[in-house]
């Protein structure tokens, strides 16, 4: 089963219905691969039909936004053990006093950008939703919703530019 390896995503609203992620997000997928959503992703959180609120975990929507915006996902070519050993992934006590895992910015050579298909990005979205602890009915409803968003087929993205990751805003969200 997939697992989310970092704390809940902090997001900052930059204008109406548009947010920026403030933290790197890391998940381990069902097949054991590590997937990252680097900080500063500009997102509309539309993959989350319940919006940006305390009732929903928006991390899955960030990975889905990357896959749909670029038709690519960002995998790590290093192991979880390596990240822990080198201190890139480490515990942190947040503002609530809870201990969460934080992923520091990574050297770009640890990232591997791979193309993804429509069905693949939707299945990964569902894996992450399940890992976030959302109830089965909500997972199925949200999965159904993303599977019926055909915008993916009409976008012709340029692709992720590795050099901008961890440095500034990126994302292919149109003006809403």
mmCIF file of C-alpha atoms in Angstrom:
data_model
loop_
_atom_site.group_PDB
_atom_site.id
_atom_site.type_symbol
_atom_site.label_atom_id
_atom_site.label_comp_id
_atom_site.label_asym_id
_atom_site.label_seq_id
_atom_site.Cartn_x
_atom_site.Cartn_y
_atom_site.Cartn_z
ATOM 1 C CA UNK A 1 0.000 0.000 0.000
ATOM 2 C CA UNK A 2 1.156 3.534 -0.730
ATOM 3 C CA UNK A 3 2.310 5.728 2.123
ATOM 4 C CA UNK A 4 2.717 9.450 2.555
ATOM 5 C CA UNK A 5 6.140 10.122 4.025
ATOM 6 C CA UNK A 6 5.909 13.848 4.780
ATOM 7 C CA UNK A 7 3.551 15.976 6.857
ATOM 8 C CA UNK A 8 0.382 17.610 5.562
ATOM 9 C CA UNK A 9 1.065 20.117 2.858
ATOM 10 C CA UNK A 10 1.162 23.748 3.871
ATOM 11 C CA UNK A 11 -0.230 25.982 1.154
ATOM 12 C CA UNK A 12 -0.329 29.744 0.720
ATOM 13 C CA UNK A 13 -3.095 31.457 -1.208
ATOM 14 C CA UNK A 14 -1.613 33.700 -3.891
ATOM 15 C CA UNK A 15 -4.932 34.858 -5.401
ATOM 16 C CA UNK A 16 -8.536 33.718 -5.645
ATOM 17 C CA UNK A 17 -8.650 29.921 -6.083
ATOM 18 C CA UNK A 18 -4.899 29.695 -6.559
ATOM 19 C CA UNK A 19 -2.361 28.415 -4.037
ATOM 20 C CA UNK A 20 1.348 27.682 -3.785
ATOM 21 C CA UNK A 21 2.739 24.712 -1.871
ATOM 22 C CA UNK A 22 5.326 25.599 0.752
ATOM 23 C CA UNK A 23 6.761 22.168 1.478
ATOM 24 C CA UNK A 24 8.221 19.288 -0.486
ATOM 25 C CA UNK A 25 5.874 16.310 -0.441
ATOM 26 C CA UNK A 26 7.047 12.711 -0.692
ATOM 27 C CA UNK A 27 5.064 9.513 -1.191
ATOM 28 C CA UNK A 28 5.983 5.887 -1.627
ATOM 29 C CA UNK A 29 3.670 4.277 -4.178
ATOM 30 C CA UNK A 30 2.224 0.760 -4.079
ATOM 31 C CA UNK A 31 5.124 -0.464 -6.240
ATOM 32 C CA UNK A 32 7.724 1.021 -3.839
ATOM 33 C CA UNK A 33 8.731 3.925 -6.095
ATOM 34 C CA UNK A 34 9.259 7.324 -4.469
ATOM 35 C CA UNK A 35 7.390 10.279 -5.975
ATOM 36 C CA UNK A 36 7.969 13.936 -5.085
ATOM 37 C CA UNK A 37 5.888 17.090 -5.438
ATOM 38 C CA UNK A 38 8.518 19.810 -4.955
ATOM 39 C CA UNK A 39 7.568 22.938 -3.054
ATOM 40 C CA UNK A 40 6.399 26.099 -4.856
ATOM 41 C CA UNK A 41 3.949 24.191 -7.064
ATOM 42 C CA UNK A 42 1.169 26.571 -8.122
ATOM 43 C CA UNK A 43 -2.103 24.682 -7.839
ATOM 44 C CA UNK A 44 -5.823 25.330 -8.015
ATOM 45 C CA UNK A 45 -6.577 22.248 -5.872
ATOM 46 C CA UNK A 46 -9.358 21.394 -8.358
ATOM 47 C CA UNK A 47 -8.491 17.711 -8.041
ATOM 48 C CA UNK A 48 -10.006 18.131 -4.600
ATOM 49 C CA UNK A 49 -13.738 18.755 -5.136
ATOM 50 C CA UNK A 50 -14.106 19.756 -1.491
ATOM 51 C CA UNK A 51 -11.728 22.690 -1.901
ATOM 52 C CA UNK A 52 -9.007 23.872 0.429
ATOM 53 C CA UNK A 53 -10.361 23.155 3.878
ATOM 54 C CA UNK A 54 -9.615 21.180 6.985
ATOM 55 C CA UNK A 55 -11.962 18.382 5.899
ATOM 56 C CA UNK A 56 -9.720 17.181 3.083
ATOM 57 C CA UNK A 57 -6.078 16.280 2.675
ATOM 58 C CA UNK A 58 -4.943 18.099 -0.472
ATOM 59 C CA UNK A 59 -1.633 16.276 -0.979
ATOM 60 C CA UNK A 60 -3.044 13.886 -3.590
ATOM 61 C CA UNK A 61 -4.272 16.824 -5.675
ATOM 62 C CA UNK A 62 -0.749 18.267 -5.850
ATOM 63 C CA UNK A 63 0.704 15.115 -7.404
ATOM 64 C CA UNK A 64 -2.290 14.925 -9.732
ATOM 65 C CA UNK A 65 -1.831 18.575 -10.749
ATOM 66 C CA UNK A 66 1.791 17.908 -11.742
ATOM 67 C CA UNK A 67 0.827 14.836 -13.777
ATOM 68 C CA UNK A 68 -2.008 16.610 -15.556
ATOM 69 C CA UNK A 69 -0.189 19.896 -16.122
ATOM 70 C CA UNK A 70 2.979 18.346 -17.539
ATOM 71 C CA UNK A 71 2.006 14.755 -18.464
ATOM 72 C CA UNK A 72 5.049 13.915 -16.349
ATOM 73 C CA UNK A 73 5.772 12.961 -12.753
ATOM 74 C CA UNK A 74 8.912 13.414 -10.675
ATOM 75 C CA UNK A 75 10.404 10.228 -9.248
ATOM 76 C CA UNK A 76 13.441 9.829 -7.027
ATOM 77 C CA UNK A 77 16.326 7.639 -8.149
ATOM 78 C CA UNK A 78 17.580 7.226 -4.578
ATOM 79 C CA UNK A 79 16.114 5.054 -1.820
ATOM 80 C CA UNK A 80 14.163 6.019 1.255
ATOM 81 C CA UNK A 81 17.032 4.692 3.370
ATOM 82 C CA UNK A 82 19.451 6.993 1.522
ATOM 83 C CA UNK A 83 17.226 10.030 2.193
ATOM 84 C CA UNK A 84 17.101 9.186 5.890
ATOM 85 C CA UNK A 85 20.819 8.429 6.149
ATOM 86 C CA UNK A 86 21.820 11.697 4.450
ATOM 87 C CA UNK A 87 19.313 13.734 6.511
ATOM 88 C CA UNK A 88 17.185 14.874 3.585
ATOM 89 C CA UNK A 89 14.127 13.299 5.219
ATOM 90 C CA UNK A 90 13.982 13.979 8.928
ATOM 91 C CA UNK A 91 11.554 14.530 11.808
ATOM 92 C CA UNK A 92 10.431 18.056 12.676
ATOM 93 C CA UNK A 93 8.173 19.402 15.419
ATOM 94 C CA UNK A 94 5.554 21.610 13.771
ATOM 95 C CA UNK A 95 3.638 24.595 15.172
ATOM 96 C CA UNK A 96 1.060 22.248 16.792
ATOM 97 C CA UNK A 97 3.776 20.342 18.612
ATOM 98 C CA UNK A 98 3.292 17.296 16.367
ATOM 99 C CA UNK A 99 6.302 15.468 14.975
ATOM 100 C CA UNK A 100 6.157 15.220 11.183
ATOM 101 C CA UNK A 101 8.652 14.221 8.531
ATOM 102 C CA UNK A 102 10.099 17.011 6.404
ATOM 103 C CA UNK A 103 11.856 16.562 3.071
ATOM 104 C CA UNK A 104 14.593 19.078 2.357
ATOM 105 C CA UNK A 105 15.326 20.329 -1.160
ATOM 106 C CA UNK A 106 17.172 17.625 -3.049
ATOM 107 C CA UNK A 107 20.046 17.747 -5.515
ATOM 108 C CA UNK A 108 18.507 17.708 -8.994
ATOM 109 C CA UNK A 109 20.451 14.579 -9.932
ATOM 110 C CA UNK A 110 18.277 12.634 -7.436
ATOM 111 C CA UNK A 111 15.186 13.465 -9.524
ATOM 112 C CA UNK A 112 13.991 11.560 -12.561
ATOM 113 C CA UNK A 113 11.220 13.122 -14.632
ATOM 114 C CA UNK A 114 9.143 10.477 -16.393
ATOM 115 C CA UNK A 115 6.163 10.726 -18.738
ATOM 116 C CA UNK A 116 2.813 9.597 -17.354
ATOM 117 C CA UNK A 117 -0.435 8.572 -18.976
ATOM 118 C CA UNK A 118 -3.909 9.757 -18.017
ATOM 119 C CA UNK A 119 -4.882 6.489 -16.312
ATOM 120 C CA UNK A 120 -1.559 6.303 -14.463
ATOM 121 C CA UNK A 121 -1.831 9.763 -12.916
ATOM 122 C CA UNK A 122 -5.433 9.042 -11.855
ATOM 123 C CA UNK A 123 -4.449 5.715 -10.263
ATOM 124 C CA UNK A 124 -1.610 7.389 -8.386
ATOM 125 C CA UNK A 125 -4.076 10.048 -7.190
ATOM 126 C CA UNK A 126 -6.279 7.268 -5.799
ATOM 127 C CA UNK A 127 -3.308 5.529 -4.105
ATOM 128 C CA UNK A 128 -2.324 8.761 -2.351
ATOM 129 C CA UNK A 129 -5.921 9.486 -1.322
ATOM 130 C CA UNK A 130 -6.169 6.054 0.274
ATOM 131 C CA UNK A 131 -2.838 6.584 2.041
ATOM 132 C CA UNK A 132 -4.078 9.931 3.402
ATOM 133 C CA UNK A 133 -6.800 8.128 5.349
ATOM 134 C CA UNK A 134 -9.775 9.481 3.424
ATOM 135 C CA UNK A 135 -12.863 7.242 3.724
ATOM 136 C CA UNK A 136 -13.535 4.767 0.915
ATOM 137 C CA UNK A 137 -16.630 6.630 -0.339
ATOM 138 C CA UNK A 138 -14.733 9.916 -0.604
ATOM 139 C CA UNK A 139 -11.770 8.220 -2.299
ATOM 140 C CA UNK A 140 -14.090 6.655 -4.877
ATOM 141 C CA UNK A 141 -15.985 9.917 -5.478
ATOM 142 C CA UNK A 142 -12.796 11.936 -5.939
ATOM 143 C CA UNK A 143 -11.276 9.250 -8.171
ATOM 144 C CA UNK A 144 -14.439 9.195 -10.290
ATOM 145 C CA UNK A 145 -14.254 12.987 -10.624
ATOM 146 C CA UNK A 146 -10.645 13.053 -11.860
ATOM 147 C CA UNK A 147 -11.322 10.174 -14.255
ATOM 148 C CA UNK A 148 -13.990 12.330 -15.916
ATOM 149 C CA UNK A 149 -11.802 15.392 -16.367
ATOM 150 C CA UNK A 150 -10.768 15.167 -20.007
ATOM 151 C CA UNK A 151 -8.779 18.407 -20.026
ATOM 152 C CA UNK A 152 -5.640 16.222 -19.857
ATOM 153 C CA UNK A 153 -6.203 15.167 -23.467
ATOM 154 C CA UNK A 154 -6.339 18.729 -24.783
ATOM 155 C CA UNK A 155 -3.291 20.121 -22.971
ATOM 156 C CA UNK A 156 0.018 20.048 -24.790
ATOM 157 C CA UNK A 157 2.506 20.821 -22.037
ATOM 158 C CA UNK A 158 6.137 21.754 -22.553
ATOM 159 C CA UNK A 159 7.359 19.521 -19.751
ATOM 160 C CA UNK A 160 8.884 20.096 -16.351
ATOM 161 C CA UNK A 161 12.034 22.171 -16.300
ATOM 162 C CA UNK A 162 14.224 20.592 -13.638
ATOM 163 C CA UNK A 163 16.265 23.752 -13.152
ATOM 164 C CA UNK A 164 13.325 25.705 -11.651
ATOM 165 C CA UNK A 165 12.402 23.072 -9.058
ATOM 166 C CA UNK A 166 12.978 24.137 -5.435
ATOM 167 C CA UNK A 167 13.752 27.709 -6.581
ATOM 168 C CA UNK A 168 10.501 29.420 -7.479
ATOM 169 C CA UNK A 169 6.914 28.980 -8.527
ATOM 170 C CA UNK A 170 6.158 26.456 -11.224
ATOM 171 C CA UNK A 171 2.956 24.896 -12.462
ATOM 172 C CA UNK A 172 0.773 25.147 -15.494
ATOM 173 C CA UNK A 173 -2.429 26.456 -13.939
ATOM 174 C CA UNK A 174 -4.307 28.801 -16.225
ATOM 175 C CA UNK A 175 -5.692 32.057 -14.876
ATOM 176 C CA UNK A 176 -8.920 31.042 -13.145
#
